[in-house]
Coordinates of C-alpha atoms in Angstrom, one line a residue:
M1375 CA -30.5 15.1 -23.4
K1376 CA -29.9 15.4 -19.6
R1377 CA -26.4 14.5 -18.4
D1378 CA -27.6 11.8 -16.1
R1379 CA -30.2 10.1 -18.4
C1380 CA -28.1 7.0 -19.2
V1381 CA -27.0 6.5 -15.6
R1382 CA -30.6 6.9 -14.4
Q1383 CA -31.8 4.3 -16.9
S1384 CA -29.1 1.9 -15.8
L1385 CA -29.5 2.2 -12.0
G1386 CA -33.2 2.9 -11.7
S1387 CA -34.4 3.9 -8.3
T1388 CA -30.9 3.4 -6.9
Y1389 CA -29.8 6.5 -8.7
D1390 CA -32.0 8.8 -6.4
R1391 CA -30.3 7.4 -3.4
I1392 CA -26.8 7.8 -5.0
K1393 CA -27.6 11.5 -5.7
E1394 CA -28.6 12.1 -2.1
S1395 CA -25.5 10.2 -0.7
Q1396 CA -22.5 11.8 0.9
V1397 CA -19.4 9.6 0.6
L1398 CA -15.8 9.8 1.7
L1399 CA -12.8 8.9 -0.4
V1400 CA -9.6 8.5 1.5
G1401 CA -6.6 8.7 -0.9
A1402 CA -6.3 10.4 -4.2
G1403 CA -3.5 8.4 -5.8
G1404 CA -3.5 5.4 -8.2
I1405 CA -6.9 3.9 -7.3
G1406 CA -8.2 7.2 -5.8
C1407 CA -8.0 9.1 -9.1
E1408 CA -9.9 6.4 -11.0
L1409 CA -12.4 6.0 -8.2
L1410 CA -13.1 9.7 -7.9
K1411 CA -13.8 9.8 -11.7
N1412 CA -16.2 6.9 -11.3
L1413 CA -18.0 8.4 -8.4
V1414 CA -18.4 11.8 -10.1
L1415 CA -19.6 10.4 -13.4
T1416 CA -22.0 8.0 -11.5
G1417 CA -23.5 11.1 -9.8
F1418 CA -22.8 10.7 -6.1
G1419 CA -24.2 13.9 -4.7
K1420 CA -21.5 14.9 -2.2
I1421 CA -17.9 13.6 -2.2
H1422 CA -15.2 14.4 0.4
I1423 CA -11.6 13.7 -0.6
V1424 CA -8.8 13.4 2.0
D1425 CA -5.2 13.1 1.0
L1426 CA -2.0 14.4 2.7
D1427 CA 0.4 13.9 -0.3
T1428 CA 1.5 16.3 -3.0
I1429 CA 1.9 15.4 -6.7
D1430 CA 5.2 13.9 -7.8
L1431 CA 6.6 13.5 -11.3
S1432 CA 6.4 9.7 -11.0
N1433 CA 2.6 9.9 -10.4
L1434 CA 1.8 11.2 -13.8
N1435 CA 2.1 7.8 -15.6
R1436 CA -1.1 6.5 -14.0
Q1437 CA -2.8 9.1 -11.9
F1438 CA -4.5 10.7 -14.8
L1439 CA -6.2 13.6 -13.1
F1440 CA -2.7 15.2 -12.7
R1441 CA -0.5 17.0 -15.2
H1442 CA 3.0 18.3 -15.2
E1443 CA 1.9 21.8 -14.0
H1444 CA 0.4 20.2 -10.9
I1445 CA 3.7 18.8 -9.5
K1446 CA 4.2 19.8 -5.9
K1447 CA 0.6 20.7 -5.5
S1448 CA -1.9 19.0 -3.2
K1449 CA -3.4 15.8 -4.6
A1450 CA -6.7 16.3 -2.9
L1451 CA -7.1 19.9 -4.1
V1452 CA -6.1 19.2 -7.7
A1453 CA -8.3 16.1 -7.9
K1454 CA -11.3 18.1 -6.8
E1455 CA -10.6 20.8 -9.3
V1456 CA -10.1 18.5 -12.3
A1457 CA -12.8 15.9 -11.4
G1458 CA -15.3 18.7 -10.8
R1459 CA -15.3 19.5 -14.5
F1460 CA -16.6 16.0 -15.3
N1461 CA -19.9 16.7 -13.5
P1462 CA -20.7 20.2 -12.2
D1463 CA -23.8 18.8 -10.3
V1464 CA -21.6 17.0 -7.8
V1465 CA -20.4 18.8 -4.7
L1466 CA -16.7 18.1 -4.0
T1467 CA -14.9 19.0 -0.8
A1468 CA -11.1 18.5 -0.6
H1469 CA -9.0 18.1 2.6
H1470 CA -5.2 18.3 2.2
A1471 CA -4.7 16.6 5.5
N1472 CA -3.9 13.3 7.3
I1473 CA -7.0 11.1 7.8
K1474 CA -5.7 10.5 11.4
D1475 CA -5.9 14.2 12.2
A1476 CA -8.1 15.0 15.2
R1477 CA -10.6 17.0 13.2
F1478 CA -11.8 13.9 11.4
T1479 CA -13.8 12.7 14.3
I1480 CA -16.2 9.7 14.7
D1481 CA -19.1 12.0 14.5
W1482 CA -17.7 13.4 11.2
F1483 CA -17.5 9.8 9.8
K1484 CA -21.1 9.2 10.8
S1485 CA -22.2 11.9 8.3
F1486 CA -21.2 9.6 5.4
A1487 CA -23.3 6.9 3.8
L1488 CA -20.2 5.1 2.6
V1489 CA -16.4 5.3 3.0
F1490 CA -13.9 4.3 0.3
N1491 CA -10.3 3.4 1.2
A1492 CA -7.6 4.0 -1.4
L1493 CA -4.7 4.3 1.0
D1494 CA -1.0 3.5 0.9
N1495 CA -0.1 2.0 4.3
I1496 CA -1.4 -0.5 6.8
D1497 CA -1.5 1.9 9.7
A1498 CA -3.9 4.4 8.0
R1499 CA -6.0 1.5 6.8
R1500 CA -6.4 0.1 10.3
H1501 CA -7.3 3.6 11.6
V1502 CA -10.1 4.1 9.0
N1503 CA -11.3 0.5 9.6
R1504 CA -11.5 1.1 13.3
V1505 CA -13.2 4.5 13.0
C1506 CA -15.8 3.2 10.5
L1507 CA -16.6 0.3 12.9
A1508 CA -17.0 2.9 15.8
A1509 CA -19.2 5.1 13.6
D1510 CA -21.1 2.1 12.1
V1511 CA -20.4 3.3 8.5
P1512 CA -19.9 0.8 5.7
L1513 CA -16.3 0.7 4.3
I1514 CA -15.1 -0.4 0.9
E1515 CA -11.5 -1.4 1.2
S1516 CA -9.4 -1.7 -2.0
G1517 CA -5.8 -2.2 -3.0
T1518 CA -3.5 -3.3 -5.8
T1519 CA -0.1 -5.0 -6.0
G1520 CA 1.2 -4.9 -9.6
F1521 CA -1.3 -6.9 -11.7
N1522 CA -3.2 -8.2 -8.6
G1523 CA -6.1 -6.4 -6.9
Q1524 CA -8.7 -6.8 -4.2
V1525 CA -11.9 -5.2 -3.1
Q1526 CA -13.5 -5.9 0.3
V1527 CA -16.8 -4.7 1.7
I1528 CA -16.7 -4.1 5.5
K1529 CA -19.8 -3.7 7.6
K1530 CA -19.9 -3.7 11.4
G1531 CA -21.2 -6.9 12.9
E1532 CA -21.9 -8.5 9.5
T1533 CA -18.6 -9.0 7.7
E1534 CA -14.9 -9.5 8.4
C1535 CA -13.1 -6.3 9.0
Y1536 CA -9.6 -5.3 7.7
D1537 CA -8.0 -6.7 10.9
C1538 CA -9.8 -10.0 11.0
N1539 CA -6.9 -11.6 9.1
V1540 CA -3.3 -11.0 10.3
K1541 CA -1.2 -9.1 7.8
E1542 CA 2.2 -10.3 6.8
A1543 CA 4.9 -8.9 9.0
P1544 CA 7.6 -6.7 7.3
K1545 CA 11.0 -8.2 6.6
T1546 CA 13.4 -7.8 9.5
F1547 CA 17.2 -7.8 9.5
P1548 CA 19.7 -8.9 12.2
V1549 CA 20.9 -6.0 14.2
C1550 CA 24.6 -6.8 13.6
T1551 CA 24.1 -7.0 9.9
I1552 CA 22.5 -3.6 9.8
R1553 CA 24.8 -1.9 12.3
S1554 CA 28.2 -3.6 11.7
T1555 CA 28.4 -5.6 8.5
P1556 CA 26.1 -4.3 5.8
S1557 CA 26.6 -6.0 2.4
Q1558 CA 23.6 -4.7 0.4
P1559 CA 22.0 -1.3 -0.3
I1560 CA 18.9 -2.3 1.6
H1561 CA 21.0 -2.8 4.8
C1562 CA 22.2 0.8 4.6
I1563 CA 18.7 2.0 3.8
V1564 CA 17.2 0.2 6.9
W1565 CA 20.1 1.6 9.0
A1566 CA 19.4 5.2 7.9
K1567 CA 15.6 4.8 8.1
S1568 CA 15.1 2.7 11.2
Y1569 CA 18.2 3.5 13.3
L1570 CA 19.8 6.8 12.5
F1571 CA 16.6 8.8 11.7
T1572 CA 14.9 7.3 14.7
E1573 CA 17.7 8.1 17.1
L1574 CA 18.0 11.7 16.0
F1575 CA 14.3 12.6 15.5
G1576 CA 12.2 9.7 16.9
T1577 CA 11.9 7.9 20.1
S1578 CA 14.3 5.0 20.5
E1579 CA 16.0 2.4 18.3
A1580 CA 14.4 -0.3 20.5
D1581 CA 11.1 0.3 18.7
A1582 CA 12.5 0.1 15.1
P1583 CA 10.4 -2.6 13.3
D1584 CA 13.1 -3.5 10.7
V1585 CA 15.8 -4.5 13.2
D1586 CA 16.0 -7.8 14.9
H1587 CA 17.3 -7.4 18.5
S1588 CA 17.5 -11.1 19.3
E1589 CA 20.4 -11.5 21.8
D1590 CA 21.7 -14.9 20.8
S1591 CA 25.1 -16.0 22.0
E1592 CA 26.9 -14.9 18.9
N1593 CA 26.0 -11.2 18.9
A1594 CA 25.1 -10.4 22.5
Q1595 CA 28.5 -8.7 23.1
E1596 CA 28.3 -6.7 19.9
I1597 CA 24.8 -5.6 20.7
E1598 CA 26.0 -4.2 24.0
N1599 CA 28.6 -2.1 22.1
L1600 CA 26.0 -0.9 19.7
K1601 CA 23.7 0.1 22.6
R1602 CA 26.5 2.2 23.9
E1603 CA 26.8 3.8 20.4
A1604 CA 23.1 4.5 20.5
Q1605 CA 23.4 6.2 23.9
A1606 CA 26.1 8.5 22.6
L1607 CA 23.9 9.4 19.6
R1608 CA 21.1 10.3 21.9
L1609 CA 23.4 12.8 23.6
I1610 CA 24.3 14.3 20.2
R1611 CA 20.6 14.9 19.5
E1612 CA 20.7 17.6 22.1
A1613 CA 22.7 19.7 19.6
R1614 CA 19.7 19.8 17.2
G1615 CA 19.3 23.2 15.7
T1616 CA 23.0 24.3 16.1
E1617 CA 25.4 24.8 13.3
D1618 CA 27.6 22.0 14.7
F1619 CA 24.8 19.4 14.6
P1620 CA 25.7 17.9 11.1
R1621 CA 29.4 17.7 12.0
K1622 CA 28.7 15.9 15.3
V1623 CA 26.4 13.4 13.7
F1624 CA 28.8 12.9 10.7
E1625 CA 31.9 12.4 12.8
K1626 CA 30.0 10.0 15.1
V1627 CA 28.6 7.6 12.6
Y1628 CA 31.0 7.9 9.6
Q1629 CA 34.3 8.3 11.5
E1630 CA 34.3 7.2 15.2
D1631 CA 31.9 4.3 14.8
I1632 CA 33.7 3.1 11.7
E1633 CA 37.1 3.3 13.3
R1634 CA 35.8 1.2 16.2
L1635 CA 34.6 -1.4 13.7
R1636 CA 37.9 -1.4 11.8
S1637 CA 39.7 -2.2 15.1
M1638 CA 37.9 -5.5 15.3
E1639 CA 40.3 -7.3 13.0
E1640 CA 38.6 -10.7 13.3
M1641 CA 35.5 -9.3 11.6
W1642 CA 37.3 -8.3 8.4
K1643 CA 39.4 -11.4 7.7
T1644 CA 36.8 -12.6 5.2
R1645 CA 35.3 -9.3 4.1
K1646 CA 36.6 -5.9 3.1
A1647 CA 37.0 -3.5 6.0
P1648 CA 35.0 -0.2 5.9
T1649 CA 36.7 3.2 5.2
S1650 CA 36.0 6.1 7.5
L1651 CA 35.2 9.6 6.2
D1652 CA 36.7 12.9 7.4
Y1653 CA 34.2 15.7 7.7
D1654 CA 36.6 18.6 6.9
E1655 CA 38.1 16.8 3.9
V1656 CA 34.7 16.2 2.3
L1657 CA 33.5 19.7 3.3
E1658 CA 36.3 21.3 1.2
E1659 CA 35.0 19.7 -1.9
T1660 CA 31.4 20.9 -1.5
V1661 CA 31.7 24.6 -1.6
A1662 CA 30.0 25.1 -5.0
L1663 CA 27.3 22.5 -4.6
D1664 CA 23.6 23.5 -4.1
P1665 CA 21.8 21.0 -1.9
G1666 CA 18.4 21.9 -3.3
L1667 CA 19.4 21.3 -6.9
T1668 CA 21.0 18.0 -6.0
S1669 CA 17.9 16.9 -4.1
S1670 CA 15.6 17.6 -7.1
N1671 CA 17.7 15.3 -9.3
D1672 CA 16.2 12.1 -7.9
Q1673 CA 16.9 9.8 -10.9
R1674 CA 20.7 10.1 -10.8
T1675 CA 22.9 8.5 -8.2
W1676 CA 24.7 11.2 -6.2
G1677 CA 28.4 11.2 -5.5
L1678 CA 30.1 11.6 -2.1
E1679 CA 30.1 15.4 -2.1
E1680 CA 26.5 15.6 -3.2
N1681 CA 25.3 13.2 -0.6
F1682 CA 27.3 15.2 2.0
V1683 CA 25.6 18.5 1.2
V1684 CA 22.1 16.9 1.2
F1685 CA 22.9 15.2 4.5
S1686 CA 23.9 18.4 6.2
D1687 CA 21.0 20.5 4.7
S1688 CA 18.3 17.9 5.5
L1689 CA 19.6 17.7 9.1
H1690 CA 19.1 21.4 9.5
R1691 CA 15.6 21.2 7.9
L1692 CA 14.5 18.4 10.2
S1693 CA 16.0 20.1 13.2
R1694 CA 13.9 23.2 12.5
R1695 CA 10.7 21.1 12.2
I1696 CA 11.3 19.3 15.4
R1697 CA 12.0 22.6 17.2
E1698 CA 8.8 24.1 15.8
A1699 CA 6.8 21.1 16.9
Q1700 CA 8.2 21.4 20.4
D1701 CA 7.3 25.1 20.5
R1702 CA 3.7 24.1 19.7
R1703 CA 3.6 21.4 22.3
A1704 CA 1.1 22.0 25.1
N1705 CA 1.9 21.2 28.8
G1706 CA 1.6 17.5 29.4
D1707 CA 2.0 16.4 25.8
P1708 CA 4.7 13.8 25.0
P1709 CA 8.0 15.0 23.5
A1710 CA 7.7 16.0 19.8
V1711 CA 9.1 13.3 17.4
L1712 CA 9.2 12.8 13.7
T1713 CA 8.5 9.5 11.9
F1714 CA 9.8 8.5 8.5
D1715 CA 7.4 8.8 5.6
K1716 CA 8.6 8.1 2.1
D1717 CA 6.5 11.1 0.9
D1718 CA 8.2 13.5 3.4
G1719 CA 10.8 15.2 1.3
D1720 CA 13.1 16.2 4.2
A1721 CA 13.0 12.7 5.7
L1722 CA 13.6 11.1 2.3
D1723 CA 16.6 13.4 1.6
F1724 CA 18.1 12.5 4.9
V1725 CA 17.6 8.8 4.5
T1726 CA 18.9 8.8 0.9
A1727 CA 22.1 10.8 1.8
S1728 CA 22.7 8.9 5.0
A1729 CA 22.3 5.5 3.4
N1730 CA 24.5 6.4 0.4
L1731 CA 27.3 7.8 2.7
R1732 CA 27.2 4.5 4.6
S1733 CA 27.3 2.6 1.3
I1734 CA 30.4 4.5 0.3
V1735 CA 32.0 3.7 3.6
F1736 CA 31.3 -0.1 3.1
D1737 CA 32.1 -0.1 -0.6
I1738 CA 28.5 -0.8 -1.5
E1739 CA 26.9 0.6 -4.7
P1740 CA 24.9 3.7 -3.8
R1741 CA 21.3 4.2 -5.1
S1742 CA 19.4 7.1 -6.5
K1743 CA 16.8 8.9 -4.4
F1744 CA 14.1 7.4 -6.6
D1745 CA 15.3 3.9 -5.9
I1746 CA 15.7 4.4 -2.2
K1747 CA 12.2 5.8 -2.0
Q1748 CA 10.9 2.5 -3.5
M1749 CA 13.1 0.3 -1.3
A1750 CA 12.3 2.2 1.9
G1751 CA 8.6 2.1 1.2
N1752 CA 8.5 -1.6 0.0
I1753 CA 7.1 -0.4 -3.3
I1754 CA 5.9 -2.6 -6.1
P1755 CA 5.4 -0.7 -9.4
A1756 CA 1.8 0.3 -10.1
I1757 CA -0.3 -0.8 -13.1
A1758 CA -2.8 1.8 -14.3
T1759 CA -5.2 -0.8 -15.7
T1760 CA -5.3 -2.7 -12.4
N1761 CA -6.2 0.5 -10.6
A1762 CA -9.0 1.2 -13.1
M1763 CA -10.5 -2.3 -12.8
V1764 CA -10.4 -2.2 -9.0
A1765 CA -12.0 1.3 -8.9
G1766 CA -14.8 0.1 -11.1
L1767 CA -15.3 -3.0 -8.8
C1768 CA -15.5 -0.6 -5.8
V1769 CA -18.4 1.3 -7.3
L1770 CA -20.2 -1.9 -8.3
Q1771 CA -20.0 -3.1 -4.7
A1772 CA -21.1 0.3 -3.5
F1773 CA -24.4 -0.1 -5.4
K1774 CA -25.1 -3.3 -3.4
V1775 CA -24.4 -1.6 -0.1
L1776 CA -26.6 1.4 -0.9
R1777 CA -29.4 -1.0 -1.9
D1778 CA -29.1 -2.8 1.4
Q1779 CA -28.2 -6.0 -0.5
L1780 CA -25.1 -6.9 1.6
D1781 CA -25.9 -10.6 0.9
R1782 CA -25.1 -10.0 -2.8
A1783 CA -21.9 -8.1 -2.1
R1784 CA -18.7 -10.0 -2.7
M1785 CA -15.0 -10.1 -1.9
V1786 CA -13.4 -9.6 -5.3
F1787 CA -9.9 -10.5 -6.4
L1788 CA -7.8 -9.8 -9.5
V1789 CA -5.2 -12.4 -10.2
K1790 CA -3.1 -12.2 -13.3
S1791 CA -1.7 -15.7 -13.0
A1792 CA -5.1 -17.4 -12.8
D1793 CA -7.3 -18.8 -15.5
R1794 CA -9.9 -16.3 -14.5
I1795 CA -8.6 -12.7 -14.1
I1796 CA -11.5 -11.8 -11.7
S1797 CA -12.8 -14.1 -9.0
S1798 CA -15.0 -13.5 -6.0
E1799 CA -16.4 -15.2 -2.9
K1800 CA -19.2 -14.4 -0.5
L1801 CA -18.5 -12.1 2.4
T1802 CA -17.8 -14.0 5.6
P1803 CA -18.9 -13.0 9.1
P1804 CA -16.5 -11.4 11.6
K1805 CA -13.9 -13.7 13.1
P1806 CA -14.9 -14.4 16.7
D1807 CA -11.4 -13.7 18.0
C1808 CA -10.7 -10.5 16.0
P1809 CA -9.4 -7.9 18.5
V1810 CA -10.9 -5.0 16.4
C1811 CA -14.4 -6.0 15.3
S1812 CA -15.4 -9.0 17.6
V1813 CA -15.3 -6.8 20.6
T1814 CA -17.7 -4.7 22.6
Q1815 CA -17.6 -1.1 21.5
S1816 CA -19.0 1.9 23.2
R1817 CA -18.6 5.7 23.4
L1818 CA -17.3 7.3 26.6
E1819 CA -17.8 10.9 27.5
V1820 CA -14.9 12.3 29.5
D1821 CA -14.5 15.6 31.2
P1822 CA -10.8 16.3 30.4
S1823 CA -10.3 18.7 33.3
R1824 CA -11.4 16.1 35.9
A1825 CA -11.3 12.6 34.7
T1826 CA -8.4 10.4 36.0
L1827 CA -7.4 6.9 35.2
S1828 CA -8.7 6.0 38.7
D1829 CA -12.1 7.2 37.7
L1830 CA -12.1 4.9 34.7
V1831 CA -10.6 1.8 36.5
E1832 CA -12.2 2.0 39.9
D1833 CA -15.6 3.8 39.4
F1834 CA -16.4 2.8 35.8
L1835 CA -14.8 -0.6 35.0
R1836 CA -14.9 -2.2 38.5
L1837 CA -18.1 -0.7 40.0
E1838 CA -20.3 -0.2 37.0
L1839 CA -19.2 -3.0 34.7
G1840 CA -18.1 -5.5 37.3
Y1841 CA -14.5 -6.1 36.2
G1842 CA -12.3 -8.0 38.7
D1843 CA -8.7 -7.6 39.5
E1844 CA -7.1 -9.1 36.4
F1845 CA -7.5 -6.7 33.5
S1846 CA -5.4 -4.1 31.7
V1847 CA -6.2 -0.8 30.0
N1848 CA -4.3 0.1 26.8
N1849 CA -4.2 2.9 24.3
E1850 CA -2.1 3.6 21.1
I1851 CA 0.9 4.4 23.2
G1852 CA 0.9 1.2 25.3
I1853 CA -0.3 -0.2 28.6
L1854 CA -1.8 2.5 30.9
Y1855 CA -2.9 0.2 33.7
D1856 CA -2.7 -3.4 34.9
P1857 CA -2.5 -4.8 38.4
D1858 CA 1.3 -4.4 38.5
L1859 CA 1.3 -1.0 36.9
D1860 CA -0.9 1.3 39.0
E1861 CA 1.2 4.4 39.3
N1862 CA -0.8 6.1 36.6
L1863 CA -4.1 5.9 38.5
P1864 CA -4.0 9.4 40.0
K1865 CA -3.1 11.0 36.6
R1866 CA -5.7 12.7 34.4
L1867 CA -6.5 10.9 31.2
T1868 CA -5.2 13.8 29.2
E1869 CA -1.8 13.4 30.8
L1870 CA -1.7 9.8 29.4
G1871 CA -2.4 10.8 25.8
V1872 CA -6.2 10.1 26.0
K1873 CA -8.1 12.6 23.9
S1874 CA -11.2 12.9 21.7
D1875 CA -11.7 10.1 19.2
S1876 CA -8.8 8.1 20.6
F1877 CA -9.5 4.5 21.7
L1878 CA -9.0 2.7 25.0
T1879 CA -8.9 -1.1 25.0
V1880 CA -9.8 -3.0 28.1
I1881 CA -8.4 -6.6 28.1
D1882 CA -9.8 -9.1 30.6
E1883 CA -6.9 -11.1 31.9
T1884 CA -8.9 -13.6 34.0
D1885 CA -8.1 -17.3 33.2
E1886 CA -11.6 -18.6 33.4
N1887 CA -14.4 -17.3 31.2
P1888 CA -12.9 -13.9 30.3
R1889 CA -14.8 -11.2 28.6
V1890 CA -14.1 -10.1 25.0
N1891 CA -12.1 -6.9 24.7
L1892 CA -13.9 -3.7 25.4
V1893 CA -13.1 -0.8 23.1
L1894 CA -14.0 2.6 24.3
A1895 CA -14.1 5.6 21.9
I1896 CA -13.4 8.8 23.8
K1897 CA -15.4 11.9 23.4
E1898 CA -14.2 15.0 25.4
R1899 CA -16.8 17.3 26.7
E1900 CA -17.3 19.5 29.8
L1901 CA -19.6 17.8 32.2
P1902 CA -21.5 19.3 35.1
L1903 CA -19.5 19.5 38.4
N1904 CA -22.2 17.5 40.2
S1905 CA -21.9 14.6 37.7
K1906 CA -19.2 12.0 37.4
P1907 CA -16.2 12.9 35.2
I1908 CA -16.8 9.8 33.1
V1909 CA -20.3 9.1 31.6
V1910 CA -21.6 6.5 29.2
R1911 CA -24.9 7.2 27.5
E1912 CA -25.8 3.6 26.6
K1913 CA -25.9 0.4 28.5
I1914 CA -22.8 -1.7 28.0
E1915 CA -22.9 -5.5 28.1
V1916 CA -19.5 -7.1 27.7
V1917 CA -20.0 -10.7 26.6
R1918 CA -17.7 -13.6 27.4
R1919 CA -15.2 -14.8 24.9
P1920 CA -16.3 -17.9 22.9
T1921 CA -14.7 -21.1 24.1
K1922 CA -12.5 -22.8 21.5
P1923 CA -13.3 -26.5 20.9
L1924 CA -10.5 -28.9 22.0
I1925 CA -8.9 -30.6 19.1
A1926 CA -6.9 -33.7 19.6
A1927 CA -3.3 -33.3 18.3
A1928 CA -2.6 -35.8 15.6
S1929 CA 0.8 -36.2 14.0
N1930 CA 0.9 -36.5 10.3
G1931 CA 4.0 -38.6 10.3
N1932 CA 6.5 -35.9 9.4
G1933 CA 6.8 -34.3 12.8
H1934 CA 4.1 -31.7 12.3
V1935 CA 0.9 -31.6 14.3
N1936 CA -2.4 -30.8 12.4
G1937 CA -0.3 -29.3 9.6
A1938 CA 1.6 -26.9 11.8
A1939 CA 5.4 -26.7 11.6
P1940 CA 7.3 -27.7 14.8
P1941 CA 8.9 -24.9 16.9
A1942 CA 12.3 -23.7 15.8
A1943 CA 15.0 -25.5 17.6
D1944 CA 16.9 -22.4 18.5
G1945 CA 13.9 -20.6 19.9
V1946 CA 13.9 -18.1 17.1
V1947 CA 10.9 -17.7 14.8
N1948 CA 10.9 -15.3 11.9
G1949 CA 14.1 -13.7 13.1
H1950 CA 12.7 -12.9 16.6
A1951 CA 13.4 -14.7 19.8
S1952 CA 10.3 -16.5 21.0
H1953 CA 8.9 -15.2 24.3
S1954 CA 5.9 -16.1 26.4
N1955 CA 4.2 -14.4 29.3
G1956 CA 5.7 -15.5 32.6
S1957 CA 8.8 -16.8 30.9
G1958 CA 11.2 -14.6 32.8
H1959 CA 11.5 -11.9 30.2
G1960 CA 9.9 -9.3 32.4
K1961 CA 6.7 -8.8 30.4
R1962 CA 3.8 -8.8 32.8
K1963 CA 0.7 -8.4 30.6
R1964 CA -0.4 -8.7 27.0
T1965 CA -0.7 -5.5 25.0
V1966 CA -3.3 -5.0 22.4
D1967 CA -0.8 -6.1 19.7
D1968 CA 0.0 -9.3 21.6
D1969 CA -3.7 -10.0 21.9
E1970 CA -3.9 -9.8 18.1
L1971 CA -0.7 -11.7 17.4
E1972 CA -1.5 -14.6 19.6
R1973 CA -4.5 -15.4 17.5
E1974 CA -4.0 -18.6 15.5
P1975 CA -4.5 -18.2 11.7
A1976 CA -7.4 -20.2 10.4
S1977 CA -5.2 -22.4 8.2
A1978 CA -7.9 -25.0 7.8
K1979 CA -10.4 -22.6 6.3
K1980 CA -8.6 -20.2 4.0
R1981 CA -10.4 -16.9 3.5
G1982 CA -8.8 -15.8 0.2
R1983 CA -9.6 -18.8 -2.1
L1984 CA -8.5 -16.8 -5.1
V1985 CA -8.3 -19.8 -7.3
R1986 CA -9.2 -23.4 -6.5
E1987 CA -6.4 -26.0 -6.8
R1988 CA -7.4 -27.3 -10.2
E1989 CA -6.5 -26.8 -13.8
G1990 CA -3.0 -25.7 -12.8
A1991 CA -4.2 -22.8 -10.7
A1992 CA -1.5 -20.6 -9.1
T1993 CA -0.4 -21.3 -5.5
V1994 CA -1.2 -18.6 -2.9
D1995 CA 1.2 -18.1 0.0
G1996 CA 0.5 -18.0 3.7
D1997 CA -3.2 -18.3 4.7
G1998 CA -4.3 -18.1 1.1
V1999 CA -5.0 -14.4 1.2
V2000 CA -3.2 -12.0 -1.1
V2001 CA -2.5 -8.9 0.9
L2002 CA -3.1 -6.2 -1.5
D2003 CA -2.4 -2.5 -0.8
D2004 CA -2.8 0.5 -3.0
D2005 CA -0.6 3.6 -2.8
D2006 CA -1.6 7.1 -3.5
D2007 CA 1.9 7.7 -4.7
N2008 CA 4.4 5.2 -5.9
D2009 CA 3.5 2.5 -3.4
E2010 CA 0.5 0.5 -4.7
D2011 CA 1.5 -2.1 -2.1
G2012 CA 1.6 -0.1 1.1
A2013 CA 4.6 0.6 3.2
G2014 CA 5.8 -1.9 5.6
N2015 CA 3.6 -4.8 4.6
G2016 CA 6.4 -7.0 3.4
A2017 CA 5.3 -7.3 -0.2
I2018 CA 8.8 -7.1 -1.5
V2019 CA 11.0 -9.9 -0.2
I2020 CA 14.6 -8.9 0.2
D2021 CA 17.0 -11.7 0.9
D2022 CA 19.6 -11.2 3.6
D2023 CA 22.8 -13.0 2.7
D2024 CA 24.4 -12.7 6.1

């Protein structure tokens, strides 16, 4: 009997299309392993697998393609090898790489009939969502959080995209709690991850997402002191790569800064004062310790000396990496920086040791490397059966997409607390105010040796498309141009970080009848000298934004208007001081993120109606959508999505 006889009988004519299809699977973790098995056994002809991670011991309880002998090996490569034995007729191609790498271009995405997302973080999800929209390739997004799960079909112009609904913001902490008066392990972990690591190997503490910099009357003076400390730390980073680098960092953050805090006697009248550490005293006790052996023991909580040796060793490892990255940097590229990733062994070692040393200073219970990895990545434990169910639902939705039966596809939810474990609803059209999919999209060919920002702004946007004076041009880094920021006009686009398969967003700032955002996908190519340095091959029509109907504000008798809570009396919302354009805070124009954040959630029409409010159904937070993320390692929830709520008692 032929291997595919039963599948062919079940799927009929659809099976021929499945055999001819080339699909992309992004992520080979919890859902990814189950999904790859399903795709291979179903008979999808060609499957590409992309995953950056390596296999960890903690993966083995649910990522069934992996065995103990695979630890430290590439997930993508091992998944290809093991799953290939299930069906030798399927062609598997593995990429041990980041899906955001430049080689994964829009044209490369266009070669796939379907893309499956089984990712572990919001940033990568948004990237794949945006590239699939630009390539006009259907995307099946999936995720799990414990016993809950979600599958979403995304098709350009026909369904909501991943960014149509605002994702829950990560938990933030007051800057003075993190930097001066920590009382919980999470405070020390956020300090190590979002402050110390960033100051030494990143850009600036001002961009740390886990720290609230609201300058209220109570902490403004202390914030100024902390800013001076940060400036001193930025000077110390110049010593990266030297033998004295660990000593300088240690003495700064565990001795000098602590002594300064101890001198503020009023601060310690109601709490225990911290104890500073002496570098030479600790060093004497660490002669016989092996940092590599200590780091590998991630289930046990390390002592002072063990944290010290891992701290020093990880600083040297990270310094070498940043130096190598700087050596590879081309002229005009921005300075090399490192960002924290829970799956980056060097970064996790540094954050673990740094956080535990700070915990010891403030008499807080240290945590194991395993625990800190979970807390730093906002990890909810994964459930193998949830992954298996979601993976199966992904393939069922894929059949409908391949049959061109999008009207029969569904948004599917798994909810453990509901009467029905699986519920679904029809796909909804794109939200008209979504900054990602309800925009005008086009491909722009750019000659990198000649094209300047002025060519884009003056010749293309103003002359060809008819933009007026009030608009801004943004990329992933930030604002490149607006009427008050024109010093970049003479610069080449390559100097501003614009490269192939990056995106430029043009935001019309006119008050009356503005256009929708224009998103331009960049394609670099050498153009003839007698042609313009910027060329578009298709006609672009940027439509106007839909006007919102005026709704009379009606009070419901409890001080709320149309169900919305009144503004916070102290001007602080969600731990952040409220600002508005033109309010004197010095912000001239909206960025792309502002344009997204200023959208009102559609509270009246909830998208994720997981369970109707009857028969004792469970209550769903926020806008009724359960934000469900899958991890291809320990984090089936996705880093930084706020799935774990950590109370701040200060």
